[in-house]
Tab-separated table of C-alpha atoms in Angstrom:
chain	number	residue	atom	x	y	z
A	1	ILE	CA	-34.678	114.840	-52.368
A	2	GLY	CA	-32.009	116.053	-54.741
A	3	ARG	CA	-29.792	117.641	-52.066
A	4	SER	CA	-26.325	116.446	-51.118
A	5	PHE	CA	-26.349	114.244	-48.034
A	6	ILE	CA	-23.156	115.894	-46.777
A	7	ASP	CA	-25.100	119.175	-46.399
A	8	PHE	CA	-26.897	117.554	-43.462
A	9	VAL	CA	-23.698	116.261	-41.802
A	10	HIS	CA	-22.206	118.266	-38.936
A	11	PRO	CA	-19.169	120.289	-40.126
A	12	ARG	CA	-16.923	118.553	-37.581
A	13	ASP	CA	-17.902	115.131	-38.955
A	14	ARG	CA	-17.516	115.848	-42.680
A	15	ASN	CA	-13.851	114.848	-42.925
A	16	THR	CA	-14.525	111.528	-41.175
A	17	PHE	CA	-17.572	110.990	-43.396
A	18	ALA	CA	-15.559	111.674	-46.561
A	19	SER	CA	-12.719	109.370	-45.475
A	20	GLN	CA	-15.206	106.534	-44.869
A	21	ILE	CA	-16.528	106.876	-48.432
A	22	THR	CA	-13.024	107.068	-49.872
A	23	SER	CA	-11.966	103.939	-47.976
A	24	GLY	CA	-15.088	102.110	-49.119
A	25	LEU	CA	-14.483	102.942	-52.762
A	26	ALA	CA	-10.751	102.197	-52.580
A	27	VAL	CA	-11.246	98.804	-50.939
A	28	PRO	CA	-14.376	97.292	-52.544
A	29	LYS	CA	-13.948	94.052	-50.578
A	30	ILE	CA	-15.148	95.881	-47.468
A	31	VAL	CA	-18.878	95.229	-47.684
A	32	ASN	CA	-19.952	97.338	-44.720
A	33	SER	CA	-18.314	100.124	-42.747
A	34	THR	CA	-19.754	102.150	-39.891
A	35	MET	CA	-19.227	105.503	-38.243
A	36	VAL	CA	-20.953	107.726	-35.705
A	37	CYS	CA	-22.087	111.013	-37.173
A	38	ARG	CA	-24.228	114.004	-36.245
A	39	ILE	CA	-27.030	114.784	-38.698
A	40	ARG	CA	-28.894	118.065	-38.799
A	41	ARG	CA	-32.449	118.010	-37.473
A	42	TYR	CA	-35.286	119.431	-39.536
A	43	ARG	CA	-36.278	122.816	-38.144
A	44	GLY	CA	-39.864	122.619	-39.402
A	45	LEU	CA	-42.127	124.913	-41.389
A	46	THR	CA	-44.918	125.545	-38.902
A	47	THR	CA	-44.769	129.207	-39.852
A	48	SER	CA	-44.006	130.809	-43.186
A	49	PHE	CA	-41.150	132.870	-41.753
A	50	GLY	CA	-38.503	132.818	-39.072
A	51	VAL	CA	-37.088	129.362	-39.905
A	52	LYS	CA	-33.595	130.776	-40.408
A	53	ASP	CA	-33.707	132.351	-36.960
A	54	ARG	CA	-34.077	129.012	-35.200
A	55	VAL	CA	-31.050	127.281	-33.723
A	56	VAL	CA	-29.623	124.483	-35.871
A	57	THR	CA	-29.470	121.261	-33.866
A	58	PHE	CA	-27.838	117.944	-34.668
A	59	MET	CA	-28.625	114.408	-33.571
A	60	PRO	CA	-26.096	111.544	-33.321
A	61	PHE	CA	-26.558	108.520	-35.578
A	62	LEU	CA	-24.758	105.292	-36.281
A	63	LEU	CA	-24.270	105.182	-40.045
A	64	LYS	CA	-23.735	101.901	-41.862
A	65	PHE	CA	-22.332	102.295	-45.390
A	66	THR	CA	-22.917	99.871	-48.236
A	67	PHE	CA	-21.736	100.359	-51.825
A	68	LYS	CA	-23.903	98.748	-54.475
A	69	ASN	CA	-23.981	98.487	-58.220
A	70	ILE	CA	-27.668	98.677	-59.066
A	71	SER	CA	-27.176	97.814	-62.726
A	72	ASP	CA	-24.367	95.925	-64.432
A	73	GLU	CA	-25.005	97.864	-67.606
A	74	GLU	CA	-24.466	101.241	-65.976
A	75	LYS	CA	-21.110	101.520	-64.255
A	76	VAL	CA	-22.543	103.562	-61.403
A	77	THR	CA	-21.859	102.819	-57.745
A	78	TYR	CA	-24.537	103.805	-55.259
A	79	LEU	CA	-23.908	104.538	-51.615
A	80	VAL	CA	-26.613	103.162	-49.348
A	81	ILE	CA	-26.626	104.532	-45.801
A	82	GLN	CA	-28.541	102.932	-42.957
A	83	ALA	CA	-28.876	105.507	-40.163
A	84	THR	CA	-29.761	104.430	-36.619
A	85	PRO	CA	-30.337	107.246	-34.107
A	86	PHE	CA	-28.579	107.329	-30.752
A	87	PHE	CA	-30.467	108.264	-27.589
A	88	SER	CA	-29.140	108.750	-24.085
A	89	ALA	CA	-29.097	105.472	-22.166
A	90	PHE	CA	-30.425	107.279	-19.081
A	91	ARG	CA	-33.898	108.624	-18.356
A	92	ILE	CA	-33.649	109.802	-14.768
A	93	PRO	CA	-30.848	111.439	-12.721
A	94	ASN	CA	-28.336	109.009	-11.143
A	95	GLU	CA	-30.107	106.043	-12.699
A	96	VAL	CA	-28.830	102.691	-11.416
A	97	VAL	CA	-28.040	100.488	-14.420
A	98	ALA	CA	-28.735	96.788	-13.967
A	99	LYS	CA	-27.525	95.557	-17.361
A	100	SER	CA	-25.346	97.849	-19.427
A	101	VAL	CA	-23.588	97.046	-22.677
A	102	PRO	CA	-19.844	97.145	-21.872
A	103	PHE	CA	-17.621	99.226	-24.139
A	104	VAL	CA	-13.892	99.368	-24.759
A	105	MET	CA	-11.513	102.330	-24.619
A	106	GLN	CA	-7.828	102.141	-25.469
A	107	HIS	CA	-5.214	104.734	-24.642
A	108	SER	CA	-1.447	104.966	-25.015
A	109	ALA	CA	1.132	105.151	-22.219
A	110	ASN	CA	0.906	108.967	-22.247
A	111	GLY	CA	-2.884	108.837	-21.758
A	112	ASN	CA	-3.940	109.767	-25.321
A	113	LEU	CA	-7.061	107.943	-26.465
A	114	GLU	CA	-6.510	105.714	-29.487
A	115	TYR	CA	-9.852	103.929	-29.707
A	116	ILE	CA	-13.326	104.194	-28.222
A	117	ASP	CA	-16.232	101.845	-28.979
A	118	PRO	CA	-19.343	103.217	-30.721
A	119	GLU	CA	-21.233	101.338	-27.976
A	120	SER	CA	-20.028	104.028	-25.553
A	121	VAL	CA	-21.977	106.812	-27.331
A	122	PRO	CA	-25.363	106.450	-25.528
A	123	TYR	CA	-23.576	106.182	-22.148
A	124	LEU	CA	-20.925	108.900	-22.440
A	125	GLY	CA	-22.271	111.076	-25.261
A	126	TYR	CA	-18.877	111.471	-26.969
A	127	LEU	CA	-18.412	110.726	-30.656
A	128	PRO	CA	-15.327	108.586	-31.366
A	129	GLN	CA	-13.814	111.124	-33.795
A	130	ASP	CA	-14.134	113.871	-31.140
A	131	MET	CA	-12.121	111.813	-28.659
A	132	ALA	CA	-9.135	111.060	-30.906
A	133	GLU	CA	-5.881	112.063	-29.176
A	134	LYS	CA	-7.779	113.392	-26.134
A	135	ASP	CA	-6.343	112.678	-22.678
A	136	ALA	CA	-8.209	109.733	-21.142
A	137	LEU	CA	-7.023	110.717	-17.672
A	138	GLN	CA	-8.999	113.968	-17.937
A	139	LEU	CA	-12.203	111.896	-17.906
A	140	TYR	CA	-11.563	110.606	-14.383
A	141	HIS	CA	-12.992	112.421	-11.374
A	142	PRO	CA	-10.227	114.263	-9.460
A	143	GLU	CA	-11.209	112.636	-6.166
A	144	ASP	CA	-10.798	109.133	-7.686
A	145	LEU	CA	-7.297	109.674	-9.111
A	146	SER	CA	-5.609	108.410	-5.956
A	147	TYR	CA	-7.366	105.046	-6.282
A	148	LEU	CA	-6.797	104.893	-10.045
A	149	GLN	CA	-3.077	105.512	-9.586
A	150	GLN	CA	-2.947	102.290	-7.567
A	151	VAL	CA	-4.904	100.535	-10.345
A	152	TYR	CA	-2.429	101.690	-13.004
A	153	GLU	CA	0.493	100.571	-10.855
A	154	SER	CA	-1.083	97.107	-10.751
A	155	ILE	CA	-1.655	97.166	-14.544
A	156	VAL	CA	2.042	97.875	-15.161
A	157	LYS	CA	3.204	95.226	-12.686
A	158	GLU	CA	0.696	92.480	-13.479
A	159	GLY	CA	-0.276	93.299	-17.071
A	160	ALA	CA	-3.970	93.124	-16.228
A	161	VAL	CA	-6.396	93.936	-13.430
A	162	PRO	CA	-9.733	92.235	-12.809
A	163	ARG	CA	-12.900	94.278	-12.438
A	164	THR	CA	-12.221	97.236	-10.169
A	165	LYS	CA	-14.457	98.906	-7.646
A	166	SER	CA	-16.575	101.751	-9.028
A	167	TYR	CA	-15.102	105.148	-9.845
A	168	ARG	CA	-16.404	108.226	-11.680
A	169	MET	CA	-15.988	109.065	-15.364
A	170	MET	CA	-17.084	112.314	-17.012
A	171	ALA	CA	-19.796	112.265	-19.689
A	172	GLN	CA	-19.980	114.693	-22.600
A	173	ASN	CA	-22.405	116.969	-20.714
A	174	GLY	CA	-19.834	117.530	-17.942
A	175	GLU	CA	-21.537	115.312	-15.337
A	176	TYR	CA	-20.067	112.112	-13.883
A	177	LEU	CA	-21.297	108.534	-14.057
A	178	LYS	CA	-20.034	105.531	-12.113
A	179	VAL	CA	-18.187	102.720	-13.880
A	180	GLU	CA	-16.367	99.494	-13.063
A	181	THR	CA	-13.555	98.439	-15.365
A	182	GLU	CA	-11.646	95.329	-16.409
A	183	TRP	CA	-8.110	96.353	-17.407
A	184	SER	CA	-5.566	94.779	-19.722
A	185	SER	CA	-2.426	96.082	-21.429
A	186	PHE	CA	0.121	95.441	-24.143
A	187	ILE	CA	3.818	95.383	-23.245
A	188	ASN	CA	6.272	95.793	-26.123
A	189	PRO	CA	8.342	92.567	-26.109
A	190	TRP	CA	11.446	94.376	-27.402
A	191	SER	CA	11.450	97.538	-25.319
A	192	LYS	CA	9.707	95.853	-22.377
A	193	ARG	CA	7.692	99.022	-21.976
A	194	LEU	CA	3.940	99.577	-21.800
A	195	GLU	CA	2.507	100.436	-25.222
A	196	PHE	CA	-1.203	100.854	-24.471
A	197	VAL	CA	-3.913	100.126	-21.906
A	198	ILE	CA	-7.344	98.687	-22.709
A	199	GLY	CA	-10.303	99.223	-20.407
A	200	LYS	CA	-13.574	97.334	-20.701
A	201	HIS	CA	-16.035	99.601	-18.922
A	202	HIS	CA	-19.313	98.631	-17.253
A	203	ILE	CA	-21.710	101.439	-16.356
A	204	ILE	CA	-23.075	101.169	-12.809
A	205	GLU	CA	-24.868	104.480	-12.301
A	206	GLY	CA	-25.851	107.304	-14.646
A	207	PRO	CA	-25.002	111.003	-14.275
A	208	SER	CA	-27.099	113.600	-12.427
A	209	ASN	CA	-28.083	115.045	-15.827
A	210	PRO	CA	-29.465	112.066	-17.787
A	211	ASP	CA	-29.101	113.778	-21.193
A	212	VAL	CA	-25.488	112.917	-22.018
A	213	PHE	CA	-25.783	114.644	-25.414
A	214	GLN	CA	-26.574	118.032	-23.910
A	215	SER	CA	-23.848	120.519	-24.732
A	216	PRO	CA	-21.658	121.483	-21.788
A	217	LEU	CA	-20.752	125.117	-21.221
A	218	SER	CA	-18.203	126.367	-23.744
A	219	GLU	CA	-15.171	128.402	-22.630
A	220	GLU	CA	-16.939	131.505	-23.913
A	221	ASP	CA	-20.059	130.662	-21.880
A	222	LYS	CA	-17.918	129.984	-18.796
A	223	SER	CA	-16.179	133.341	-19.259
A	224	LYS	CA	-19.538	135.121	-19.578
A	225	ALA	CA	-20.874	133.339	-16.484
A	226	HIS	CA	-17.748	134.380	-14.550
A	227	GLN	CA	-18.250	138.012	-15.635
A	228	PHE	CA	-21.889	137.907	-14.552
A	229	ARG	CA	-20.923	136.479	-11.146
A	230	GLU	CA	-18.349	139.230	-10.661
A	231	GLY	CA	-20.948	141.795	-11.731
A	232	ILE	CA	-23.457	140.493	-9.182
A	233	VAL	CA	-20.859	140.637	-6.390
A	234	ARG	CA	-19.889	144.174	-7.458
A	235	ILE	CA	-23.545	145.263	-7.459
A	236	MET	CA	-24.083	143.822	-3.975
A	237	ASN	CA	-21.017	145.608	-2.615
A	238	GLU	CA	-20.919	148.896	-4.519
A	239	VAL	CA	-24.312	149.906	-5.882
A	240	LEU	CA	-26.440	151.816	-3.368
A	241	THR	CA	-29.807	150.101	-3.159
A	242	LYS	CA	-33.094	151.885	-2.573
A	243	PRO	CA	-33.428	150.502	0.996
A	244	ALA	CA	-29.839	151.596	1.678
A	245	GLU	CA	-30.524	155.080	0.291
A	246	MET	CA	-33.628	155.390	2.471
A	247	ALA	CA	-31.668	154.137	5.480
A	248	LYS	CA	-28.965	156.690	4.735
A	249	GLN	CA	-31.523	159.516	4.556
A	250	GLN	CA	-33.215	158.300	7.756
A	251	MET	CA	-29.872	158.098	9.553
A	252	SER	CA	-28.939	161.577	8.327
A	253	LYS	CA	-32.260	162.922	9.643
A	254	ARG	CA	-31.792	161.202	13.019
A	255	CYS	CA	-28.238	162.547	13.285
A	256	GLN	CA	-29.498	166.070	12.634
A	257	GLU	CA	-32.220	165.668	15.272
A	258	LEU	CA	-29.706	164.299	17.775
A	259	ALA	CA	-27.280	167.132	17.051
A	260	SER	CA	-30.074	169.712	17.612
A	261	PHE	CA	-31.077	167.967	20.837
A	262	MET	CA	-27.492	167.996	22.095
A	263	GLU	CA	-27.165	171.694	21.273
A	264	ILE	CA	-30.251	172.411	23.385
A	265	LEU	CA	-28.835	170.337	26.263
A	266	LEU	CA	-25.534	172.206	26.116
A	267	GLU	CA	-27.308	175.557	26.064
A	268	GLU	CA	-29.449	174.573	29.069
A	269	GLN	CA	-26.762	172.842	31.170
A	270	PRO	CA	-27.261	173.380	34.933
A	271	LYS	CA	-25.354	176.122	36.642
A	272	VAL	CA	-22.775	175.234	39.307
A	273	GLY	CA	-24.482	175.041	42.669
A	274	GLU	CA	-27.871	174.200	41.208
A	275	GLU	CA	-28.696	170.741	42.460
A	276	LEU	CA	-31.033	168.498	40.489
A	277	ARG	CA	-31.056	165.328	42.491
A	278	LEU	CA	-32.786	161.995	42.117
A	279	ASP	CA	-33.057	160.427	45.557
A	280	ILE	CA	-32.400	156.713	45.814
A	281	GLN	CA	-34.014	155.082	48.826
A	282	ASP	CA	-32.409	151.972	50.229
A	283	PRO	CA	-33.780	150.889	53.639
A	284	ASP	CA	-30.939	148.408	54.193
A	285	HIS	CA	-28.155	150.903	53.556
A	286	SER	CA	-28.725	154.101	55.550
A	287	TYR	CA	-25.565	155.698	54.176
A	288	TYR	CA	-27.157	155.760	50.658
A	289	GLU	CA	-30.168	157.761	51.789
A	290	ARG	CA	-28.637	161.174	51.158
A	291	ASP	CA	-27.062	160.079	47.835
A	292	SER	CA	-28.223	161.590	44.605
A	293	VAL	CA	-27.319	161.297	40.922
A	294	MET	CA	-26.629	164.534	39.076
A	295	LEU	CA	-27.552	165.117	35.435
A	296	GLY	CA	-23.987	166.082	34.741
A	297	GLY	CA	-22.461	163.173	36.680
A	298	ILE	CA	-21.009	160.084	35.048
A	299	SER	CA	-21.351	157.987	38.191
A	300	PRO	CA	-22.385	158.765	41.783
A	301	HIS	CA	-19.670	159.351	44.373
A	302	HIS	CA	-20.195	157.782	47.769
A	303	ASP	CA	-18.541	158.932	50.926
A	304	TYR	CA	-19.531	156.488	53.653
A	305	ASN	CA	-18.365	158.848	56.417
A	306	GLY	CA	-20.752	161.496	55.142
A	307	SER	CA	-22.029	160.881	51.664
A	308	LYS	CA	-21.936	163.913	49.398
A	309	SER	CA	-22.701	163.939	45.653
A	310	SER	CA	-20.781	165.855	43.084
A	311	ILE	CA	-22.644	168.856	41.749
A	312	GLY	CA	-19.923	170.509	39.716
A	313	THR	CA	-19.512	168.139	36.709
A	314	PRO	CA	-20.393	170.012	33.503
A	315	LEU	CA	-22.475	168.369	30.778
A	316	SER	CA	-20.392	166.880	27.945
């Protein structure tokens, strides 16, 4: 009590809020006017400190303005605001919608949005003033653009298109919901060119994240996330982990042991003429009986006329 109402209005909505009041005062014949506006939520006083540290959050409302003269004697005009909160139309991921309230969007021939129904707010999560001059084509899922190009070709040729098959449209939280649309258009009778397109949208299925008012990642958040991903990849590829360090030490130890073992073998290699044979018995092949494999040999040599093994190959 006693505080200015505009203190509770989201900074991005204050200009729209002020223009609504100005219009209402300038044209007194307009009894009621409405707008969608974000109002700051009370942060609470559960503790005697730390309130300022809490994140300020806003909730979307439909505001209905009425200007009233309470007393004829006092020339004072009062602004009465009826505020109705908006909630997401969806409760579960990918919710199938049996009966949705259709809403209208209008965009120019270059795709810029010119009008969006307040009825769209609980389904898409966008506020009408945030969507002014935004590109409507950016709301369509990339994989559905091929089909929608055919739809727009029909709109230009026929002037209107009956209810289409479902396609995907992006909600404010960055997720996609499925819609079916009835299309109409306005062709300038003088220039014979398309002026604007009107779509009456029917929601068929909700997005995977049912909270359409949840803030999507900002560009700053996306940049931070990208840096973190790069950091993780760099850590996995460059930073020596404890298991890797242990493996390196183990391998170094094994290499040293192997090197020592090889040195011993080289020092104790057999002298030429000293035969260390391993006899291989093969009853079916009598010519193998006198064969032997030498420690220094890579492979046995067989001479079927009189088998004789090599004894002069040095250890390597």
